[in-house]
Coordinates of C-alpha atoms and ligand atoms in Angstrom, one line a residue:
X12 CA 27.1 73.3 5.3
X13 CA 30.3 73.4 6.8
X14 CA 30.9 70.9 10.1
X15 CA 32.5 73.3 12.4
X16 CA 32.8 70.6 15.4
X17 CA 36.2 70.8 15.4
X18 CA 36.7 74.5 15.9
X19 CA 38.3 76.2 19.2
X20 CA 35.0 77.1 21.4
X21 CA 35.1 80.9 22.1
X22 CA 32.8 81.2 24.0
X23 CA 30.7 78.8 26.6
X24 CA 27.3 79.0 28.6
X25 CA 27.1 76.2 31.5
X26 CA 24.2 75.5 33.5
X27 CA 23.4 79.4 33.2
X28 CA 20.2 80.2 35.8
X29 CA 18.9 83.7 35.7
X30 CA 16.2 85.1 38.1
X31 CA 13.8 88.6 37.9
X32 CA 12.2 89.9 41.0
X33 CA 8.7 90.7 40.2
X34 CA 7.4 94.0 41.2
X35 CA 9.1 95.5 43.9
X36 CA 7.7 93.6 46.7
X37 CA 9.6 91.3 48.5
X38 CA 13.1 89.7 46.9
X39 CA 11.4 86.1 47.5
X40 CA 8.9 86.8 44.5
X41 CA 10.9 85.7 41.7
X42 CA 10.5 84.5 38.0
X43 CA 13.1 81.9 36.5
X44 CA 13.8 83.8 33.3
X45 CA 16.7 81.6 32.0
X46 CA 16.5 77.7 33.7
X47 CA 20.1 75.5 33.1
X48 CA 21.0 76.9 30.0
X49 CA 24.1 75.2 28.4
X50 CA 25.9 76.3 25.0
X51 CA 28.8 77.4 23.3
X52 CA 29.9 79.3 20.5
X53 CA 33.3 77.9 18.2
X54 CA 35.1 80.2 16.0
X55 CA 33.4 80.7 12.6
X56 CA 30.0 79.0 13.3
X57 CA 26.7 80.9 14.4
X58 CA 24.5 79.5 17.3
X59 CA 20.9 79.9 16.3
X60 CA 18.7 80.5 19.3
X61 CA 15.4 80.3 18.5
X62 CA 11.8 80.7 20.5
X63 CA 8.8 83.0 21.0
X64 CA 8.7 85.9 22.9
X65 CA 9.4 85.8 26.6
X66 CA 11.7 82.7 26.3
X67 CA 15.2 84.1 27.3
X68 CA 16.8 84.9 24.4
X69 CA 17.9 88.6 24.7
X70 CA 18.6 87.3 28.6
X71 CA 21.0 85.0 27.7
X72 CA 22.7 88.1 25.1
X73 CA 22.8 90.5 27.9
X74 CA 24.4 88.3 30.2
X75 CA 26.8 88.0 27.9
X76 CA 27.8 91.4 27.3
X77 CA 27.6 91.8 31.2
X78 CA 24.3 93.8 31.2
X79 CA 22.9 91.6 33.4
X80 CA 24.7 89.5 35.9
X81 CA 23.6 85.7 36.0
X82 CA 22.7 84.1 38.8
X83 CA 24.1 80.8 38.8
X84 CA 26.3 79.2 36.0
X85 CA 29.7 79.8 34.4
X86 CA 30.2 81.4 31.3
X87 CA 34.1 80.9 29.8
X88 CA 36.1 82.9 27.4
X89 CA 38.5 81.5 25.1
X90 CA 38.9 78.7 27.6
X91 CA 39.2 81.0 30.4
X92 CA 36.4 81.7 33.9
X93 CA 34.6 85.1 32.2
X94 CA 36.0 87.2 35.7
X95 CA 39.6 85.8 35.2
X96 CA 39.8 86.8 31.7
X97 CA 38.8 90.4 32.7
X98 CA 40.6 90.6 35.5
X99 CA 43.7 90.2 33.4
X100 CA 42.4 91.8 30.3
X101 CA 40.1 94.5 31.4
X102 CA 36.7 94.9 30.1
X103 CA 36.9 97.3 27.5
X104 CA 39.1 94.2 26.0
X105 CA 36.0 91.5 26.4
X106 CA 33.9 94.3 24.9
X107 CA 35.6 94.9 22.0
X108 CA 35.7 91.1 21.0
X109 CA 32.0 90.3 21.4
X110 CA 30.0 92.8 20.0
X111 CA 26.2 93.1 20.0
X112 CA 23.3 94.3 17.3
X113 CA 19.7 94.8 18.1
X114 CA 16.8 94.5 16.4
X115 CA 16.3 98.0 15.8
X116 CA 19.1 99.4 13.6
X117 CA 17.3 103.0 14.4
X118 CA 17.1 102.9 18.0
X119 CA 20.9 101.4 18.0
X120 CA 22.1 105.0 16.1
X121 CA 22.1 108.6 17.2
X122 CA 20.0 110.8 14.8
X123 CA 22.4 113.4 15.7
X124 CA 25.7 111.9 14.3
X125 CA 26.7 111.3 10.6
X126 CA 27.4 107.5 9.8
X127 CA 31.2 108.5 9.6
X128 CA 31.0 109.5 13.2
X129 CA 29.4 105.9 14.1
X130 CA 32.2 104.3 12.9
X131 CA 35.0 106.2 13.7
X132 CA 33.8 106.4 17.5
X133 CA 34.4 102.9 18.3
X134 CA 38.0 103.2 16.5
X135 CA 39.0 106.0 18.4
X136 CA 37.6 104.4 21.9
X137 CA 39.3 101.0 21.2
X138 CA 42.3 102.4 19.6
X139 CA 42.1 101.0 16.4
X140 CA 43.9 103.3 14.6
X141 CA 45.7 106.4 14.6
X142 CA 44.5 109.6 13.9
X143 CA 45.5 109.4 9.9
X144 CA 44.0 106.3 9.1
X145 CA 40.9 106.8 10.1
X146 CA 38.9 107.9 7.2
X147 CA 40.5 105.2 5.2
X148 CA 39.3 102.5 8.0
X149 CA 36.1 103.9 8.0
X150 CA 35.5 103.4 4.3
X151 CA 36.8 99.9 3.9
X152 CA 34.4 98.6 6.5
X153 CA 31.5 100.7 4.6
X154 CA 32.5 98.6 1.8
X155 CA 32.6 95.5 3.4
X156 CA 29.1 95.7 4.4
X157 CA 28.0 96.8 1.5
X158 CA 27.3 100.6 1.7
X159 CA 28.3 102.4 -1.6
X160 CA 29.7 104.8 -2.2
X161 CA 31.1 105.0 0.6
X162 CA 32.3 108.5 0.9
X163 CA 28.2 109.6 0.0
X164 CA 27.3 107.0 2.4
X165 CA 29.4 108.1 5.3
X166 CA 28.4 111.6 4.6
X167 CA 24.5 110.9 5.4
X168 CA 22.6 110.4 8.4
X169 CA 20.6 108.1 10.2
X170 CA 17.4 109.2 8.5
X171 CA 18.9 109.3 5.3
X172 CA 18.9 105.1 5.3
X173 CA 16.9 102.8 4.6
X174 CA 15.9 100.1 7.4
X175 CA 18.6 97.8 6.2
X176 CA 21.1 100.5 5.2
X177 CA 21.2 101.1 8.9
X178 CA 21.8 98.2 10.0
X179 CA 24.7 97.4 7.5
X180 CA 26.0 100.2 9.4
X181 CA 25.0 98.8 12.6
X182 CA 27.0 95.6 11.4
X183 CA 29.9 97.7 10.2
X184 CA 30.2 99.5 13.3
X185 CA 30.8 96.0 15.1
X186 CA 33.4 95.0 13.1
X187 CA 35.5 98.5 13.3
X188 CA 37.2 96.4 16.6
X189 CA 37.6 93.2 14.5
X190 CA 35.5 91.2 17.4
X191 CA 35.8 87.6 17.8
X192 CA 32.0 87.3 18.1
X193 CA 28.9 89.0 17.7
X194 CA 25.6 88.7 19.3
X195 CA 23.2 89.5 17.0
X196 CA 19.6 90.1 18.6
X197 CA 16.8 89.5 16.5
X198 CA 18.4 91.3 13.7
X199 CA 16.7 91.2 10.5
X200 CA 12.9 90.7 12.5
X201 CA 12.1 94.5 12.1
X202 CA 13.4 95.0 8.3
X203 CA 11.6 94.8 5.5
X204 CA 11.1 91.2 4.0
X205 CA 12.8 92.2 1.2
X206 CA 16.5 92.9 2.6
X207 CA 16.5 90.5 4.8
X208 CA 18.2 88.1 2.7
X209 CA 21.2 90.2 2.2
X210 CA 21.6 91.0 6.1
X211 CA 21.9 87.2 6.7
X212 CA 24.2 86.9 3.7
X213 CA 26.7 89.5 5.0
X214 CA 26.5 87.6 8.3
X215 CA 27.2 84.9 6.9
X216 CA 30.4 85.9 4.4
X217 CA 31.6 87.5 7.9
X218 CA 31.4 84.2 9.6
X219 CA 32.9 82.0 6.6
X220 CA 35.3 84.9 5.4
X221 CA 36.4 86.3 8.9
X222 CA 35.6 83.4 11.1
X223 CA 33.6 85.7 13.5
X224 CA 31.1 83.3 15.8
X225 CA 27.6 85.0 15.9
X226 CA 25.1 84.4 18.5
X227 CA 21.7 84.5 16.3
X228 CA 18.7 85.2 18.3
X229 CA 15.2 84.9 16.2
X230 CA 12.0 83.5 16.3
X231 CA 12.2 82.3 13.1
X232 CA 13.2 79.0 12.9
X233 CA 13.8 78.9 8.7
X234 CA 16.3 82.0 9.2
X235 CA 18.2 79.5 11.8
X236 CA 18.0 76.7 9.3
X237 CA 19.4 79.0 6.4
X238 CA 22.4 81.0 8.6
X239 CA 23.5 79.0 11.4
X240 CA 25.0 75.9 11.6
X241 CA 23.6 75.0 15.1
X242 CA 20.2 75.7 16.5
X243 CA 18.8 76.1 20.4
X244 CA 15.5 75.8 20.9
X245 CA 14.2 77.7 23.7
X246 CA 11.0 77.6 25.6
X247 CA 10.1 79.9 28.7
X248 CA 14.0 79.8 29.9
X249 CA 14.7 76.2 28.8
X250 CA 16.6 75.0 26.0
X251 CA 14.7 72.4 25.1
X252 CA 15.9 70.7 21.6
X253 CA 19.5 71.6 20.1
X254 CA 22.3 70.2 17.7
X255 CA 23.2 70.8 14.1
X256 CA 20.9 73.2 12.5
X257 CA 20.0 70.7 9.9
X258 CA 19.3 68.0 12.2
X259 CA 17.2 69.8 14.6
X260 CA 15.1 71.1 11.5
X261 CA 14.7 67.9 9.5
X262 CA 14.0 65.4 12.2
X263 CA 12.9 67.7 15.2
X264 CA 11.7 65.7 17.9
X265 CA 10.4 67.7 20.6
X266 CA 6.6 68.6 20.3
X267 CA 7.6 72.3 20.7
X268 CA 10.1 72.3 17.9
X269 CA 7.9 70.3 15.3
X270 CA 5.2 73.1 16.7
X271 CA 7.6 75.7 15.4
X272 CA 8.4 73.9 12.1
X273 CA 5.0 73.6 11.3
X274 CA 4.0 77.0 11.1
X275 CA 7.0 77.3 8.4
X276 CA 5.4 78.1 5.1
X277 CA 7.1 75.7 2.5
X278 CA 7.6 76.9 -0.9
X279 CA 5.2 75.7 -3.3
X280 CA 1.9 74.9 -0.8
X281 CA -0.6 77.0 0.1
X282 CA -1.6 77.4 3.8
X283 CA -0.1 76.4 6.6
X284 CA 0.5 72.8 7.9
X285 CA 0.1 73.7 11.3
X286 CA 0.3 70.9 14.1
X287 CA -2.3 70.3 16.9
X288 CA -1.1 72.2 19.8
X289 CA -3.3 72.7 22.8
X290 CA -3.9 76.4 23.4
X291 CA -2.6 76.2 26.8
X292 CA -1.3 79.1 29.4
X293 CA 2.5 80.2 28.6
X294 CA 3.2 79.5 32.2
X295 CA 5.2 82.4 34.5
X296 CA 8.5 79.8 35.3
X297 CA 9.8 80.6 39.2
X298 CA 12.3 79.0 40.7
X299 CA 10.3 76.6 42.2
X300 CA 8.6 75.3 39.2
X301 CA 8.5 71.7 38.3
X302 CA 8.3 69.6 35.1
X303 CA 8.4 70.4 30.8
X304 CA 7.8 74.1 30.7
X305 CA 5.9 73.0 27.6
X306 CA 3.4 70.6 29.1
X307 CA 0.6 72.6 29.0
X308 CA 0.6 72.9 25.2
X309 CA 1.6 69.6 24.5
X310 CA -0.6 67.1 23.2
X311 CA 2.0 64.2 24.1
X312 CA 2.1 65.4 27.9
X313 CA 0.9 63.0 30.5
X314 CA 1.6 63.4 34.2
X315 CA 5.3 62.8 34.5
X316 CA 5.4 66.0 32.3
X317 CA 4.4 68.2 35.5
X318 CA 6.5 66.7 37.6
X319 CA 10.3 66.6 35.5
X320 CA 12.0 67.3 33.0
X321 CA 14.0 64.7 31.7
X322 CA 18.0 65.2 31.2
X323 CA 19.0 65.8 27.4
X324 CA 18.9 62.5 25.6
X325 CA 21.2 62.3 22.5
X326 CA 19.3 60.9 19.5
X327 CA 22.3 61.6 16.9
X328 CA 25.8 62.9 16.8
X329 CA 25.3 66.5 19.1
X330 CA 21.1 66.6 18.9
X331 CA 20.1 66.6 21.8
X332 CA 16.4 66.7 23.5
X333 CA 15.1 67.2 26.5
X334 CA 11.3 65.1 26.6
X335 CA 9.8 62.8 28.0
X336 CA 8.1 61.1 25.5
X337 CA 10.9 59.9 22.9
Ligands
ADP17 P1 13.1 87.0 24.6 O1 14.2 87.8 24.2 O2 13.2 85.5 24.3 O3 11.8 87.5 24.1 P2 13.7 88.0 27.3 O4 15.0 87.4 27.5 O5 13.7 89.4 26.9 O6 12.9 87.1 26.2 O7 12.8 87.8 28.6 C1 12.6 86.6 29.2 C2 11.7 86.9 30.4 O8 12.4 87.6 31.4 C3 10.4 87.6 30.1 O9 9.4 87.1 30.9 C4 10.8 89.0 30.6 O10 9.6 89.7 31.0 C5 11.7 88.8 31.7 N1 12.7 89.9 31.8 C6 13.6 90.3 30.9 N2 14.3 91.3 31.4 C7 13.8 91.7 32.6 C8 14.1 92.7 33.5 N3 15.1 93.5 33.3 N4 13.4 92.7 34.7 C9 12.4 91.8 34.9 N5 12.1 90.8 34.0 C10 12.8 90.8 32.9
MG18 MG1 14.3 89.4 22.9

């Protein structure tokens, strides 16, 4: 795997905090739903996040496209403060150049539009091209996702395709305005086993080919290993292990991570090796919360785990953990 350390950083995440009311009653009764969050993205190179459900992930995405605003942290654009760089650019510019995919390549298309119209739209909106060269566009980036023919394909409709058709069109609709990155949420996790192979792989010839950064958000921690060359481990809102994919998967040394390995099935066995973990409460994380988010799972915690969690520790080049119990 490529060491992508020395590429420009496109995009960075510092201390990034983000807060939810819950229910409607008073604005005091909050939940932490992202706590210090700290990452970038460099050109060509995809950031794995990885976690269960509930642990920040498509918060952190939606921050970044400006869905959501954070509550405290600084996120920077091609060196820049994110509000200076659309200030001066605008923010149809910052949209164009980071993109976002969902999970569901259905629910991302309109049933009523033909997948010509999908692809053109953002041409025409971004001012890709001019009138003429349109159709031409169009079919060069159905080919580059691999949708052929491309003049049947662009013909059809949403219905027409197959799960992971779609979302090659999904993909291919992202890159019409050549972005810089894409945030890919959860991508391949509702296709069929079968195709999700060659969804990763056309991620990945766009990051190697077209040095496009990709955000990767799964809970899958063997897709991370196999697409990205860095991995974040989140738990409930904290990143708790992170570094070079192949690092953070071969000598993982937070409980949650090896957790999370463990329920990998390896080629060849049978069952599961799956570690000890106590069957503890996912706790609700507010602002006011203390200690490892992961303490009441852990079978290493002891009481300093209630009360704080440590600062990252380095334990090789760029792998980081955050644990007490090193
Ligand atoms: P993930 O993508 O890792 O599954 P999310 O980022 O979607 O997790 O959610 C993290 C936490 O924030 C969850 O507890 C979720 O309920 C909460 N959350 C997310 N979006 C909102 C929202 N718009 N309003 C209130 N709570 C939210
Ligand atoms: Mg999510």
């Amino acid at each position: 795997m490529q060491n992508t350390n020395n590429h420009e950083v496109i995009l960075s995440v510092k201390n990034m905090v983000k807060d939810f009311p819950l229910g409607q009653s008073s604005s005091n009764n909050l939940m932490r739903a992202m706590n210090d969050v700290s990452f970038e993205l460099r050109k060509g190179e995809a950031l794995a996040i990885v976690g269960e459900s509930g642990s920040g992930k498509s918060t952190g995405a939606r921050i970044l496209t400006r869905i959501y605003d954070k509550t405290a942290g600084d996120i920077y654009f091609k060196g820049e403060p994110l509000d200076s760089y659309i200030k001066k650019n605008g923010s149809l510019e910052y949209a164009r150049q980071v993109q976002m995919i969902f999970q569901d390549p259905f629910g991302s298309l309109n049933p009523v539009h033909s997948i010509y119209h999908h692809i053109a739209r953002p041409l025409t909106i971004h001012k890709r091209a001019g009138k003429e060269a349109i159709p031409t566009l169009v079919y060069e980036l159905l080919e580059m996702v691999g949708l052929f023919p491309v003049k049947e394909t662009a013909e059809k409709y949403p219905h027409e395709l197959s799960g992971g058709q779609r979302q090659r069109v999904a993909i291919a609709r992202a890159l019409a305005v050549s972005p810089e990155v894409i945030l890919a949420d959860e991508p391949i996790s509702m296709l069929d086993v079968s195709v999700r192979l060659g969804i990763l792989n056309l991620m990945a010839d766009l990051k190697d080919k077209h040095g496009i950064s990709f955000m990767y958000i799964t809970h899958d921690i063997a897709t991370a290993r196999y697409f990205a060359e860095k991995t974040a481990v989140m738990y409930v809102g904290h990143m708790v292990e992170w570094g070079p994919s192949d690092s953070v998967t071969q000598t993982p040394q937070h409980p949650y991570t090896q957790l999370l390995l463990s329920a990998v099935p390896e080629a060849g066995k049978s069952g599961r090796r799956e570690l000890g973990a106590k069957k503890g409460e996912i706790p609700l994380w507010r602002p006011s919360s203390k200690g490892c988010p992961f303490a009441s799972r852990c079978y290493k915690a002891s009481e300093k785990c209630a009360e704080s969690i440590p600062a990252p520790t380095m334990i090789s080049e760029g792998h980081y953990v955050r644990c007490n119990h090193l």
